[in-house]
PDB file of C-alpha atoms in Angstrom:
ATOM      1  CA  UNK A   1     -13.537 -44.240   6.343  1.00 51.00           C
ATOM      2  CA  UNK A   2     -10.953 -47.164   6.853  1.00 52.00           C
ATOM      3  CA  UNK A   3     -11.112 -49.745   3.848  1.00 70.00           C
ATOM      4  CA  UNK A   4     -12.489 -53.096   4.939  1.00 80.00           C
ATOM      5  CA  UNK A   5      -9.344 -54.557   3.792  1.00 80.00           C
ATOM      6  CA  UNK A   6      -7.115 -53.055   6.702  1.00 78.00           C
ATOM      7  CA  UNK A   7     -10.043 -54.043   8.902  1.00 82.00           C
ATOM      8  CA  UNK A   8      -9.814 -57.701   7.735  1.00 83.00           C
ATOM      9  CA  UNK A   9      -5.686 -57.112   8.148  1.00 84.00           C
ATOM     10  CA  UNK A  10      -6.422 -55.909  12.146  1.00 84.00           C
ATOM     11  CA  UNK A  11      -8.649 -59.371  12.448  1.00 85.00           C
ATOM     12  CA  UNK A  12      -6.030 -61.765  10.950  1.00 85.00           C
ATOM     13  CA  UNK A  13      -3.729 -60.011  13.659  1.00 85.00           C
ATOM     14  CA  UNK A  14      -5.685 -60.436  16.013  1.00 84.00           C
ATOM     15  CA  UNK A  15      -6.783 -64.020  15.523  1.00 85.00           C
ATOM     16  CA  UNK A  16      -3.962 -65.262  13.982  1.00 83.00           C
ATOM     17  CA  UNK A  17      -6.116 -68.033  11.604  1.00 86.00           C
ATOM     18  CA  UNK A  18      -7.370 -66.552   8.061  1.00 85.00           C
ATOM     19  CA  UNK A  19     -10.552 -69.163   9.021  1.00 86.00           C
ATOM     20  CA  UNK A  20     -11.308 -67.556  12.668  1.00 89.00           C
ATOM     21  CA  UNK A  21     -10.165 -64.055  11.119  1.00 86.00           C
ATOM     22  CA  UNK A  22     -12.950 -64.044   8.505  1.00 87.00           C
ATOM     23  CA  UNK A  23     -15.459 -65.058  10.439  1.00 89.00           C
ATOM     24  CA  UNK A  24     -14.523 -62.588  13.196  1.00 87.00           C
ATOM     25  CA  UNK A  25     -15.361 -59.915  10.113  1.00 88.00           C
ATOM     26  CA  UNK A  26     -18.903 -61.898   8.626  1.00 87.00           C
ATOM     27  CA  UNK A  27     -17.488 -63.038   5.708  1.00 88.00           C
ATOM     28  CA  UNK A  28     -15.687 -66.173   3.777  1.00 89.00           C
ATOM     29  CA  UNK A  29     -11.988 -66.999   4.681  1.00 84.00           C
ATOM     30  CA  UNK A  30     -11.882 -66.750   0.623  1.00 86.00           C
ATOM     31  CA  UNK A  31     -13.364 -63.278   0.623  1.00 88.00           C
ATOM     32  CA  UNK A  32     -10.813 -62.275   3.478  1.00 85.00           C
ATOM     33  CA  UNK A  33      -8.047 -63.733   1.596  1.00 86.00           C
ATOM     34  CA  UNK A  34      -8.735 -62.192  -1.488  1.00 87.00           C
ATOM     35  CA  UNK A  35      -9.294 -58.703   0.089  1.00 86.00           C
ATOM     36  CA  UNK A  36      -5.539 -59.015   1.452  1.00 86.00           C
ATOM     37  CA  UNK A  37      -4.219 -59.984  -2.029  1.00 86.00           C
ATOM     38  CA  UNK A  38      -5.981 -57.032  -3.972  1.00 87.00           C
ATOM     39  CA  UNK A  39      -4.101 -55.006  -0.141  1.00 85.00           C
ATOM     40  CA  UNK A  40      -0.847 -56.161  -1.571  1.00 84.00           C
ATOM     41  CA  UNK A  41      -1.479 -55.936  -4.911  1.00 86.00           C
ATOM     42  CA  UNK A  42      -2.174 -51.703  -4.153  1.00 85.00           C
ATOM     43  CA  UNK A  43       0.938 -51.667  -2.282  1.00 86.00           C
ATOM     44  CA  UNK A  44       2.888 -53.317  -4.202  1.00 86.00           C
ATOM     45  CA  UNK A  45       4.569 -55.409  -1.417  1.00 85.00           C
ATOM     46  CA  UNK A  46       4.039 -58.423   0.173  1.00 87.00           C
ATOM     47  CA  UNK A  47       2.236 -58.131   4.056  1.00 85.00           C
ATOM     48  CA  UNK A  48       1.586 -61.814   5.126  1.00 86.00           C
ATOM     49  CA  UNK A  49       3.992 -64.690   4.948  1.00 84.00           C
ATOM     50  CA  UNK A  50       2.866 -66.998   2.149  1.00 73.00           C
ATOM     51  CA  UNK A  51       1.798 -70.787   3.123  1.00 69.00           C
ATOM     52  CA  UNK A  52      -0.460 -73.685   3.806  1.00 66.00           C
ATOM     53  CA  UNK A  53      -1.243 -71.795   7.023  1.00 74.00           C
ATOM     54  CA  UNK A  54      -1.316 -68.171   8.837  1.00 79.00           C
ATOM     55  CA  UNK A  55       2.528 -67.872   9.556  1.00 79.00           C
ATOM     56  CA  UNK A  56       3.111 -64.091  10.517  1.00 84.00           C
ATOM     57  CA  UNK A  57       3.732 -60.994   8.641  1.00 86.00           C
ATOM     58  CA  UNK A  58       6.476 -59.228   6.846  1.00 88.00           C
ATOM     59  CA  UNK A  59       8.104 -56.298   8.178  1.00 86.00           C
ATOM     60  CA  UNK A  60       6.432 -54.112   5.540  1.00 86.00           C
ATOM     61  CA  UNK A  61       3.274 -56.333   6.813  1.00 84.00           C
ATOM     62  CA  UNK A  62       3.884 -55.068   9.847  1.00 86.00           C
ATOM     63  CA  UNK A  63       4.172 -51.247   9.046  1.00 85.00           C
ATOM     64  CA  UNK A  64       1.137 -51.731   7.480  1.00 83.00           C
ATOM     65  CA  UNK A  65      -0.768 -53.400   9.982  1.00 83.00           C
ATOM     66  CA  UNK A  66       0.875 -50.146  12.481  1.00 83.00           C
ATOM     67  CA  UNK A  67      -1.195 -48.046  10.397  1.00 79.00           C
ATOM     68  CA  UNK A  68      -4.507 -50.097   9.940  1.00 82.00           C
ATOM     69  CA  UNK A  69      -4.437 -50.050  13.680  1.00 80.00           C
ATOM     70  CA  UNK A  70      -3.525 -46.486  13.748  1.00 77.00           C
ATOM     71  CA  UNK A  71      -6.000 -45.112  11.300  1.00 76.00           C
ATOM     72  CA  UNK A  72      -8.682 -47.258  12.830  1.00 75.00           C
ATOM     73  CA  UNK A  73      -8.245 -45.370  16.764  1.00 72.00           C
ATOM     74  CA  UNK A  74      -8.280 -41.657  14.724  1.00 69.00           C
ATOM     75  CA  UNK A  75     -11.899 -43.036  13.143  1.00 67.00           C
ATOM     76  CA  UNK A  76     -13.108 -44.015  16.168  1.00 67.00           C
ATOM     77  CA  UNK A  77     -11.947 -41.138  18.185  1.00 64.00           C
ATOM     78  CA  UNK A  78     -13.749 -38.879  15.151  1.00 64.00           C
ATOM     79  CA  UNK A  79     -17.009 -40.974  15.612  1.00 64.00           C
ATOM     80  CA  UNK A  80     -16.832 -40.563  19.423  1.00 60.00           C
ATOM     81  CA  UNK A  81     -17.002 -36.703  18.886  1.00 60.00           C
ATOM     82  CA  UNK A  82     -19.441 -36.496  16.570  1.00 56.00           C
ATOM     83  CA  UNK A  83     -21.848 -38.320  19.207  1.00 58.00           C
ATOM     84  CA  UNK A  84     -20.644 -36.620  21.658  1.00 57.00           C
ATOM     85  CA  UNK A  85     -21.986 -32.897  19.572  1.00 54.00           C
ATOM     86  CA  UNK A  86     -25.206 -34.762  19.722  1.00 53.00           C
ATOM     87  CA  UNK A  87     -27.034 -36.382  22.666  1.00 57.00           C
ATOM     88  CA  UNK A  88     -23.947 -36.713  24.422  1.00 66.00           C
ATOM     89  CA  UNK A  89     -21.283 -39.577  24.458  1.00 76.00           C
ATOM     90  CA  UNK A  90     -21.735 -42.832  23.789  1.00 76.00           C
ATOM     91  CA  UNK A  91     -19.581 -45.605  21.556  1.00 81.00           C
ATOM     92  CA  UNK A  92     -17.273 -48.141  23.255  1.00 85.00           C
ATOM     93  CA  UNK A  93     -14.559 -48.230  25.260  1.00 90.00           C
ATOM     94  CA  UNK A  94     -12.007 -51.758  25.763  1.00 92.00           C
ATOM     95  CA  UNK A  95     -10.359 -51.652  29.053  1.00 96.00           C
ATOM     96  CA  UNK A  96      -8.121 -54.320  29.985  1.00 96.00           C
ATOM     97  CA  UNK A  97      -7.948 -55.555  33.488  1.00 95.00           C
ATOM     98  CA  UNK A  98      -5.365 -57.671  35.588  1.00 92.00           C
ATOM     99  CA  UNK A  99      -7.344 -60.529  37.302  1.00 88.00           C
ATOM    100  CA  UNK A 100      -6.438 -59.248  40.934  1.00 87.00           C
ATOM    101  CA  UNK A 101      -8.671 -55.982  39.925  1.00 89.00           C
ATOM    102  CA  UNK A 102     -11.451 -57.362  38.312  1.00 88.00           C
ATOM    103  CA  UNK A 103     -13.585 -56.798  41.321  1.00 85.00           C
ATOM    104  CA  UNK A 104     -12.105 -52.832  42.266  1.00 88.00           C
ATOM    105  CA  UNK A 105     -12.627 -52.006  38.488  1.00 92.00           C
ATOM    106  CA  UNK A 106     -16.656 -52.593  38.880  1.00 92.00           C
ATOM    107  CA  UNK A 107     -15.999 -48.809  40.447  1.00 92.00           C
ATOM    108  CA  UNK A 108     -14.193 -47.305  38.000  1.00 94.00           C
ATOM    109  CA  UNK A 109     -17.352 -48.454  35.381  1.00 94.00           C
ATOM    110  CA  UNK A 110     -19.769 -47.073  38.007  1.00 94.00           C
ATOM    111  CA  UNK A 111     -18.418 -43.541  38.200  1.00 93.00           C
ATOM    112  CA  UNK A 112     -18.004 -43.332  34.021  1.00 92.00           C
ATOM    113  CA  UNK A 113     -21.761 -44.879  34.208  1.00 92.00           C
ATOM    114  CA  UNK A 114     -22.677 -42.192  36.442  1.00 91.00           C
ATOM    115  CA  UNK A 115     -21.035 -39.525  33.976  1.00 89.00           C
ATOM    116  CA  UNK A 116     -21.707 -41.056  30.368  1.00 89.00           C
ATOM    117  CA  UNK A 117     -24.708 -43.582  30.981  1.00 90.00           C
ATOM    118  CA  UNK A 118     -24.704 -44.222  26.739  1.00 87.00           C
ATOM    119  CA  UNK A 119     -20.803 -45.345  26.965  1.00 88.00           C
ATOM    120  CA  UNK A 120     -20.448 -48.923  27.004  1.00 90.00           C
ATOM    121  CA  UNK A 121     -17.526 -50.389  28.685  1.00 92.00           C
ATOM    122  CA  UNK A 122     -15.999 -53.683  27.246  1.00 94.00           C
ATOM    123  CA  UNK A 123     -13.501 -55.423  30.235  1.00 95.00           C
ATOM    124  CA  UNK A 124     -10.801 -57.752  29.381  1.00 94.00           C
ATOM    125  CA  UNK A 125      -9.343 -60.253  31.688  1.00 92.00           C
ATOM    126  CA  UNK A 126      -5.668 -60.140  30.991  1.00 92.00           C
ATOM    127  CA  UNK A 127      -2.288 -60.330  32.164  1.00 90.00           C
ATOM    128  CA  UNK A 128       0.024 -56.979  32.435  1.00 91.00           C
ATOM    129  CA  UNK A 129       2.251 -58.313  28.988  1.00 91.00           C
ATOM    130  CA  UNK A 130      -0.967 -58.076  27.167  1.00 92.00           C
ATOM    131  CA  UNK A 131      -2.754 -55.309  28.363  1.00 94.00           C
ATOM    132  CA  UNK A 132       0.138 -53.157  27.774  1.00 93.00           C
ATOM    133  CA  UNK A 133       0.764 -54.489  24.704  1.00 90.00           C
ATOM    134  CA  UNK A 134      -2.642 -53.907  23.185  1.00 90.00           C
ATOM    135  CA  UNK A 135      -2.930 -50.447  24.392  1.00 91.00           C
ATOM    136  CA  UNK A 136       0.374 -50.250  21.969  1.00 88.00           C
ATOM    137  CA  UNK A 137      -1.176 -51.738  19.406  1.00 84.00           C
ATOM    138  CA  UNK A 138      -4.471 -49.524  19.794  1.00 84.00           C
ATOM    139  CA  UNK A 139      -6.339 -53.055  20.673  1.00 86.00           C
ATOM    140  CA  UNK A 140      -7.522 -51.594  23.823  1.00 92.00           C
ATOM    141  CA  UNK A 141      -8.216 -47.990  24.932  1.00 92.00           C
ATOM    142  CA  UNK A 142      -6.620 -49.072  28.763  1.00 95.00           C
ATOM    143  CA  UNK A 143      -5.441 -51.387  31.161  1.00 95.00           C
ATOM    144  CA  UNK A 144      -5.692 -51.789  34.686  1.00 95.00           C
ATOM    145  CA  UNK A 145      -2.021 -52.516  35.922  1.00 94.00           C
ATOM    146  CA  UNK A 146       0.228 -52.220  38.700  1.00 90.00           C
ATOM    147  CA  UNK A 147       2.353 -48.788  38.837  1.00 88.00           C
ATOM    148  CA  UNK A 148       5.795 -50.622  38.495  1.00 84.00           C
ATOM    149  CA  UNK A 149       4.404 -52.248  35.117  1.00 82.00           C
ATOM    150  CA  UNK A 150       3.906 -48.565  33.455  1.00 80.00           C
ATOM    151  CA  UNK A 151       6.864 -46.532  33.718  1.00 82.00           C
ATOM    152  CA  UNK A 152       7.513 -46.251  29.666  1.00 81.00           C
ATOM    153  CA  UNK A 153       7.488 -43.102  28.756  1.00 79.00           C
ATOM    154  CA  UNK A 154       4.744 -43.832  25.696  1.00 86.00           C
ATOM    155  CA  UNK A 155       1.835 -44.687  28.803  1.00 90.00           C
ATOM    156  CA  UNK A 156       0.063 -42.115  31.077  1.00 92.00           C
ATOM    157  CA  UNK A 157      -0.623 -43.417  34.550  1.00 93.00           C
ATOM    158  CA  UNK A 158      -3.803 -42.487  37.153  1.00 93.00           C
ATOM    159  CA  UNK A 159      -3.081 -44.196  40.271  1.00 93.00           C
ATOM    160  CA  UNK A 160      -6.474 -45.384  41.779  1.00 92.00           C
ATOM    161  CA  UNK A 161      -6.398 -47.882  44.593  1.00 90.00           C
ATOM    162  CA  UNK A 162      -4.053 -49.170  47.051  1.00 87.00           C
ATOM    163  CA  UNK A 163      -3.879 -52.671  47.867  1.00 85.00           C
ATOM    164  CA  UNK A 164      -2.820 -54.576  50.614  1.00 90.00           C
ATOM    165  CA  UNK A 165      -2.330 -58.720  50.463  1.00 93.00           C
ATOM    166  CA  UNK A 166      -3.720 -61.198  52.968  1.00 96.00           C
ATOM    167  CA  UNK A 167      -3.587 -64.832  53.236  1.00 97.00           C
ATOM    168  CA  UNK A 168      -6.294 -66.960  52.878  1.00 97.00           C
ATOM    169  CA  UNK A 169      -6.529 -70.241  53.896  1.00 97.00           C
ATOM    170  CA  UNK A 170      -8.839 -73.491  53.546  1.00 96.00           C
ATOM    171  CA  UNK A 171     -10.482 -75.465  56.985  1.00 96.00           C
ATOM    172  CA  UNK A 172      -7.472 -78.243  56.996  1.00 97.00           C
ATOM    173  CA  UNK A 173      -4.506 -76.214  56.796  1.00 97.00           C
ATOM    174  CA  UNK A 174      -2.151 -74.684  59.619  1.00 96.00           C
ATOM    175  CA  UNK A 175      -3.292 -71.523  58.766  1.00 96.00           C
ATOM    176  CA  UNK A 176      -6.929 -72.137  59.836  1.00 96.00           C
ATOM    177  CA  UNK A 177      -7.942 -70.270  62.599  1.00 93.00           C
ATOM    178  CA  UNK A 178      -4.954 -67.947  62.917  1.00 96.00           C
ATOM    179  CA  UNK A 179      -5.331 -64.278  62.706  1.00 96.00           C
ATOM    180  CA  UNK A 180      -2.044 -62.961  62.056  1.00 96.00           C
ATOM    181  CA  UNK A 181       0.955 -64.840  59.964  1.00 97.00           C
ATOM    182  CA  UNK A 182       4.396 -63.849  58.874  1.00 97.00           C
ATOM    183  CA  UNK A 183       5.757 -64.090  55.163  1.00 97.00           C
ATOM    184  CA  UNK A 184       8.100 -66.723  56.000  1.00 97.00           C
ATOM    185  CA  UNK A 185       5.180 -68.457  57.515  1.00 97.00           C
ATOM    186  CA  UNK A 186       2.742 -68.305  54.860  1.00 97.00           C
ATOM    187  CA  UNK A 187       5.610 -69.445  52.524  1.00 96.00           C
ATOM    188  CA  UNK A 188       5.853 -73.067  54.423  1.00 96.00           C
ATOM    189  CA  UNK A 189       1.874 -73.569  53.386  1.00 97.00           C
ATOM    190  CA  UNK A 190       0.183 -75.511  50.835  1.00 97.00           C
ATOM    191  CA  UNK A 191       0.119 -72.584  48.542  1.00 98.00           C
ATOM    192  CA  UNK A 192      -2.347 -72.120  45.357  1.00 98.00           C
ATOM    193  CA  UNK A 193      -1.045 -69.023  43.952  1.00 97.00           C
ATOM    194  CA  UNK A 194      -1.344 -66.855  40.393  1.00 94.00           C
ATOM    195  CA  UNK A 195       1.085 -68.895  37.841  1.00 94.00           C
ATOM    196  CA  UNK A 196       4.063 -66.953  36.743  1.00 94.00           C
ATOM    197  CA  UNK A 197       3.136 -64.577  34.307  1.00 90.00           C
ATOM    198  CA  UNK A 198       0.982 -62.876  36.056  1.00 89.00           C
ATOM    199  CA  UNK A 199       1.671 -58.916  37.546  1.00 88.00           C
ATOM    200  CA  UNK A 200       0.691 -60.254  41.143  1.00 90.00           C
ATOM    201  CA  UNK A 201       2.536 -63.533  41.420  1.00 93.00           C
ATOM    202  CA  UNK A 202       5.552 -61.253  40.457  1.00 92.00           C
ATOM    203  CA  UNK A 203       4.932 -59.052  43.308  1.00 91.00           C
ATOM    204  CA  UNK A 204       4.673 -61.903  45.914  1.00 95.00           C
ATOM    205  CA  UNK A 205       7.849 -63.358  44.415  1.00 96.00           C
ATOM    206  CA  UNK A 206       9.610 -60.461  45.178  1.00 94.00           C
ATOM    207  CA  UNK A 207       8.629 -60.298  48.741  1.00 95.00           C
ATOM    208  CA  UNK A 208       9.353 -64.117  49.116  1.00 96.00           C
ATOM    209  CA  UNK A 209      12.815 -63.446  47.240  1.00 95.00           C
ATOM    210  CA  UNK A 210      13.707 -60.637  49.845  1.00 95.00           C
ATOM    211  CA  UNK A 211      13.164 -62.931  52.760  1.00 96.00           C
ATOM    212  CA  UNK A 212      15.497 -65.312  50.836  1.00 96.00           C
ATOM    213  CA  UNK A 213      12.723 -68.052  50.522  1.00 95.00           C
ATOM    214  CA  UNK A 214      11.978 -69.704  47.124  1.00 94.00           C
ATOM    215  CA  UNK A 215       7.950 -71.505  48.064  1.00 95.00           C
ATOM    216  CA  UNK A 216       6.822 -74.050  45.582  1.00 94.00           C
ATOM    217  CA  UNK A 217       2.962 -73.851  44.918  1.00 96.00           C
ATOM    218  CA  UNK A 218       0.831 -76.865  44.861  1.00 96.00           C
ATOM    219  CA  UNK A 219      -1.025 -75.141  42.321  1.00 97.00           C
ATOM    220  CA  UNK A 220      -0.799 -72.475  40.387  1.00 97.00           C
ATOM    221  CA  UNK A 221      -4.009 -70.680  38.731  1.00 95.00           C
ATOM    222  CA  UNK A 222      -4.605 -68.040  36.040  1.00 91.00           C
ATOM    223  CA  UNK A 223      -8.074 -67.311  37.215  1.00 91.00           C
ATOM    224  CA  UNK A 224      -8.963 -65.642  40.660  1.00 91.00           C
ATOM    225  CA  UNK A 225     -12.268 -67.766  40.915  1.00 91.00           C
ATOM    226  CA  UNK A 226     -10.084 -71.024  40.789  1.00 94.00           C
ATOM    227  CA  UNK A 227      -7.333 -70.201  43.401  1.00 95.00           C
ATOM    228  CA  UNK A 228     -10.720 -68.599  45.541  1.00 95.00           C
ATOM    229  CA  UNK A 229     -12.104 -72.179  44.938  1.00 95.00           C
ATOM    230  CA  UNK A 230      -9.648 -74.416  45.807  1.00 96.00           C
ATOM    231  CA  UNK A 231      -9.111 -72.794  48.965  1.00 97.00           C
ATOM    232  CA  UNK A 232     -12.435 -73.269  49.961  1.00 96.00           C
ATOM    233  CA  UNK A 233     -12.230 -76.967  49.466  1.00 95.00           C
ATOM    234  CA  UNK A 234      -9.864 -76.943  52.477  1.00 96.00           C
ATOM    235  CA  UNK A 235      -6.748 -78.385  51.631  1.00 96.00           C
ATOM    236  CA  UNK A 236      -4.729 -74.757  49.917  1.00 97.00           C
ATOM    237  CA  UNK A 237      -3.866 -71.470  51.198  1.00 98.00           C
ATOM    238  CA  UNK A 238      -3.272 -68.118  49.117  1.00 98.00           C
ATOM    239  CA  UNK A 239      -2.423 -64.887  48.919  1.00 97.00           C
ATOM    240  CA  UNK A 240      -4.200 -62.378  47.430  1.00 93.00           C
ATOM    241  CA  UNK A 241      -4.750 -58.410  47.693  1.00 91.00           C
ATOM    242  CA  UNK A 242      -7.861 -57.836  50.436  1.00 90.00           C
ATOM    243  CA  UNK A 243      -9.679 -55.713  47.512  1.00 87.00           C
ATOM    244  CA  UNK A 244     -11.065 -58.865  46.339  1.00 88.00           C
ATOM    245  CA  UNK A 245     -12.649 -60.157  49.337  1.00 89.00           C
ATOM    246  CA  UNK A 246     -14.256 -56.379  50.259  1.00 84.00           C
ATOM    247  CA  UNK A 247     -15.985 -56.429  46.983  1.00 80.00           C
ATOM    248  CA  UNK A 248     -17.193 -60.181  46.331  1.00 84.00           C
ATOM    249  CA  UNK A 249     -16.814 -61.202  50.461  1.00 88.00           C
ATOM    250  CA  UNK A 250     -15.354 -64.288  52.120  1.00 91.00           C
ATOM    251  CA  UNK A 251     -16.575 -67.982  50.930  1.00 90.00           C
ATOM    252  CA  UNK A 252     -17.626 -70.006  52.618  1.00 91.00           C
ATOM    253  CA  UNK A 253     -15.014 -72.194  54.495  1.00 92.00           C
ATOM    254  CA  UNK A 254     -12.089 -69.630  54.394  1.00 95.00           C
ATOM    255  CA  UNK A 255     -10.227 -67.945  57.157  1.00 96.00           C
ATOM    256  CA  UNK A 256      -8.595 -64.777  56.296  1.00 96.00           C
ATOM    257  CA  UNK A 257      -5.489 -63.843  58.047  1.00 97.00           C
ATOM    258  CA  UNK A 258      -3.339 -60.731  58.478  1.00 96.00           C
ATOM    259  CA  UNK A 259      -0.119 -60.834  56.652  1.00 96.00           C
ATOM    260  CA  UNK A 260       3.020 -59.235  58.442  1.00 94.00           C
ATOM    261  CA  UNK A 261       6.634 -59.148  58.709  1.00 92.00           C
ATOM    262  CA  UNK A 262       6.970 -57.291  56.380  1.00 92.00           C
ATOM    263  CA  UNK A 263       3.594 -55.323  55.944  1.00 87.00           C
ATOM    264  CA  UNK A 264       3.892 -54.198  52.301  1.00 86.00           C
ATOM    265  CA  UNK A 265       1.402 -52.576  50.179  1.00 84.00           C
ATOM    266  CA  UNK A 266       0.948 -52.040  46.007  1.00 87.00           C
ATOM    267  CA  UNK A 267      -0.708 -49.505  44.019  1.00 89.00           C
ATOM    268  CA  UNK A 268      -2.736 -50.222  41.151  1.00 92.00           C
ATOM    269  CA  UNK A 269      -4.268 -47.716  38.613  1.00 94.00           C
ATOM    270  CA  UNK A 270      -5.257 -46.477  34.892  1.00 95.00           C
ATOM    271  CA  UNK A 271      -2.886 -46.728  31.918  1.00 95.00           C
ATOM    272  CA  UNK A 272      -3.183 -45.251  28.520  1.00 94.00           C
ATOM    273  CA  UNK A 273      -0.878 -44.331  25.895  1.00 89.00           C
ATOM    274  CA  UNK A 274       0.614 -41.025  25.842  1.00 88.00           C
ATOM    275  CA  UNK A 275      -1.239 -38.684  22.886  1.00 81.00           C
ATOM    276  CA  UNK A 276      -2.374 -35.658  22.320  1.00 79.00           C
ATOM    277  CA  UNK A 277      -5.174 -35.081  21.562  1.00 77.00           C
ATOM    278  CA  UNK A 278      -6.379 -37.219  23.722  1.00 81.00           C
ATOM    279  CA  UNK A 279      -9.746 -39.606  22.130  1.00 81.00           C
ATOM    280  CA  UNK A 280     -12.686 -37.774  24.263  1.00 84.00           C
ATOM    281  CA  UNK A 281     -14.104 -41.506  25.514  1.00 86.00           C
ATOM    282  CA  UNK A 282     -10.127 -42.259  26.952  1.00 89.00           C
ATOM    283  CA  UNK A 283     -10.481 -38.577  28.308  1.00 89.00           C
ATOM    284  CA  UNK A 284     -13.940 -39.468  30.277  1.00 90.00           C
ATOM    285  CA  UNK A 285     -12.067 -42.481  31.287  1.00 93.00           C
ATOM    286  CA  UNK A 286      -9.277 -40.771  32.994  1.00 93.00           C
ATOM    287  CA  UNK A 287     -11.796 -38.599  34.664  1.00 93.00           C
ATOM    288  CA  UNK A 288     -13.282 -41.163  36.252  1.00 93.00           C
ATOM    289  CA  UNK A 289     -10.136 -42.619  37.578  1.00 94.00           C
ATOM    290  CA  UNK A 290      -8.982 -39.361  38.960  1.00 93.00           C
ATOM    291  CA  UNK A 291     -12.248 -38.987  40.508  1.00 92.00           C
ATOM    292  CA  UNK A 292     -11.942 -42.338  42.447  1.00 89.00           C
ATOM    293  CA  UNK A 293      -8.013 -41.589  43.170  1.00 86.00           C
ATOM    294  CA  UNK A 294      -8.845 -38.986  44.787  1.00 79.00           C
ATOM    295  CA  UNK A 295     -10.943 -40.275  47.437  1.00 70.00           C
TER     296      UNK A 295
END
């Protein structure tokens, strides 16, 4: 099996801080250290950038930490069927999911419940840069993304839901009380939207840039429960797909109103990277999607 010392390697990637790093692994950041010198010392090359502080990795670092990461999903994937020979699957699975799905995705964990009740299904709240990034990187096994965000040709794609956006908007705004609004409308409102980097705030931009309008938010959020709050305090509006609101319903103090002009809808679904063969936890994963895609 995998020598604790690319494990330790995979944590200092992944926490960036030999302190946070080691105790991410159980053990002493002087243990950690040491276990990444005697790493070098076998290789005969250098991995991590040497100073008072975590600073990076060198290319040949870099290679190395490619195949810690590597040899790490084959182990797992071996593990998987082993238990799966046995009383049937079980192990994890890391799935990471834009916020805008976080409530559609509770059916995707349902139907591989229903299928493999001993699997247990880690979700990650992350933006589309780092979920595809991490399925890369072998950090997670999939991501929950929008269709336009997974055309490379190293990703495999199971479209699952379609989603359509409306505006919300608080008890002292225009908006209240309306039940249809245009997109040049809605762009004139006190807006608390996504901020920047995230998938969904790109797709809104893109409507708003075909109009040829340019809104400035109020606020901008990272976190669905925040922009869902501060439009219930009354003084924000938003725009987010309808999905969220079916599964988790309307709070309190929020009007929901029909967005038109143009109606425009955006598919979301199930990425993984492109191998063969496939691990057979990723495999029950797809399943699942295609199950619900198919509905």
């Amino acid at each position: 099996m995998l020598s604790r010392k690319y494990r330790y390697l995979i944590a200092l990637a992944q926490e960036r801080h030999f302190g946070r790093a080691a105790a991410s692994c159980h053990v002493s950041p002087s243990t950690l250290s040491a276990a990444i010198r005697d790493l070098e010392a076998e290789l005969g090359l250098a991995v991590v950038e040497r100073g008072q502080a975590f600073s990076g990795f060198t290319s040949e670092g870099l290679a190395v930490l490619d195949y810690a990461r590597r040899m790490t999903a084959v182990e797992s994937d071996f593990r998987l069927h082993l238990t799966q020979r046995g009383a049937g699957l079980s192990g994890r699975l890391r799935l990471g999911v834009i916020p805008t799905a976080l409530t559609v995705v509770a059916a995707l964990s349902a139907e591989l419940a229903r299928k493999h009740p001993q699997l247990t299904l880690e979700i990650l709240s992350l933006n589309t840069d780092a979920i595809l990034r991490r399925v890369q990187s072998f950090e997670v096994d999939g991501g929950i993304v929008y269709t336009e965000s997974s055309k490379a040709a190293e990703l495999d794609f199971v479209p699952i839901w379609h989603e359509q956006h409306v505006l919300i908007a608080g008890a002292r705004t225009p908006a209240w009380g309306l039940r249809t609004i245009t997109w040049a409308e809605a762009g004139q409102l006190p807006l608390c939207l996504l901020t920047p980097d995230m998938q969904n705030r790109k797709t809104i931009n893109r409507v708003f840039d075909g109009l040829g309008l340019c809104p400035q938010p109020a606020v901008e959020t990272n976190s669905i429960v925040s922009m869902l709050a501060h439009v219930a305090s009354g003084s924000w509006c938003s725009i987010l797909p309808r999905s969220v609101l079916d599964n988790i319903g309307i709070p309190q103090g929020v009007n929901v109103v029909t967005l038109e002009q143009p109606l425009v809808s955006w598919q979301t679904g199930l990425v993984t990277l492109a191998r063969k063969p496939r691990p057979v936890a990723v495999e029950a994963l797809i399943a699942a999607a295609q199950i619900l895609g198919a509905d």
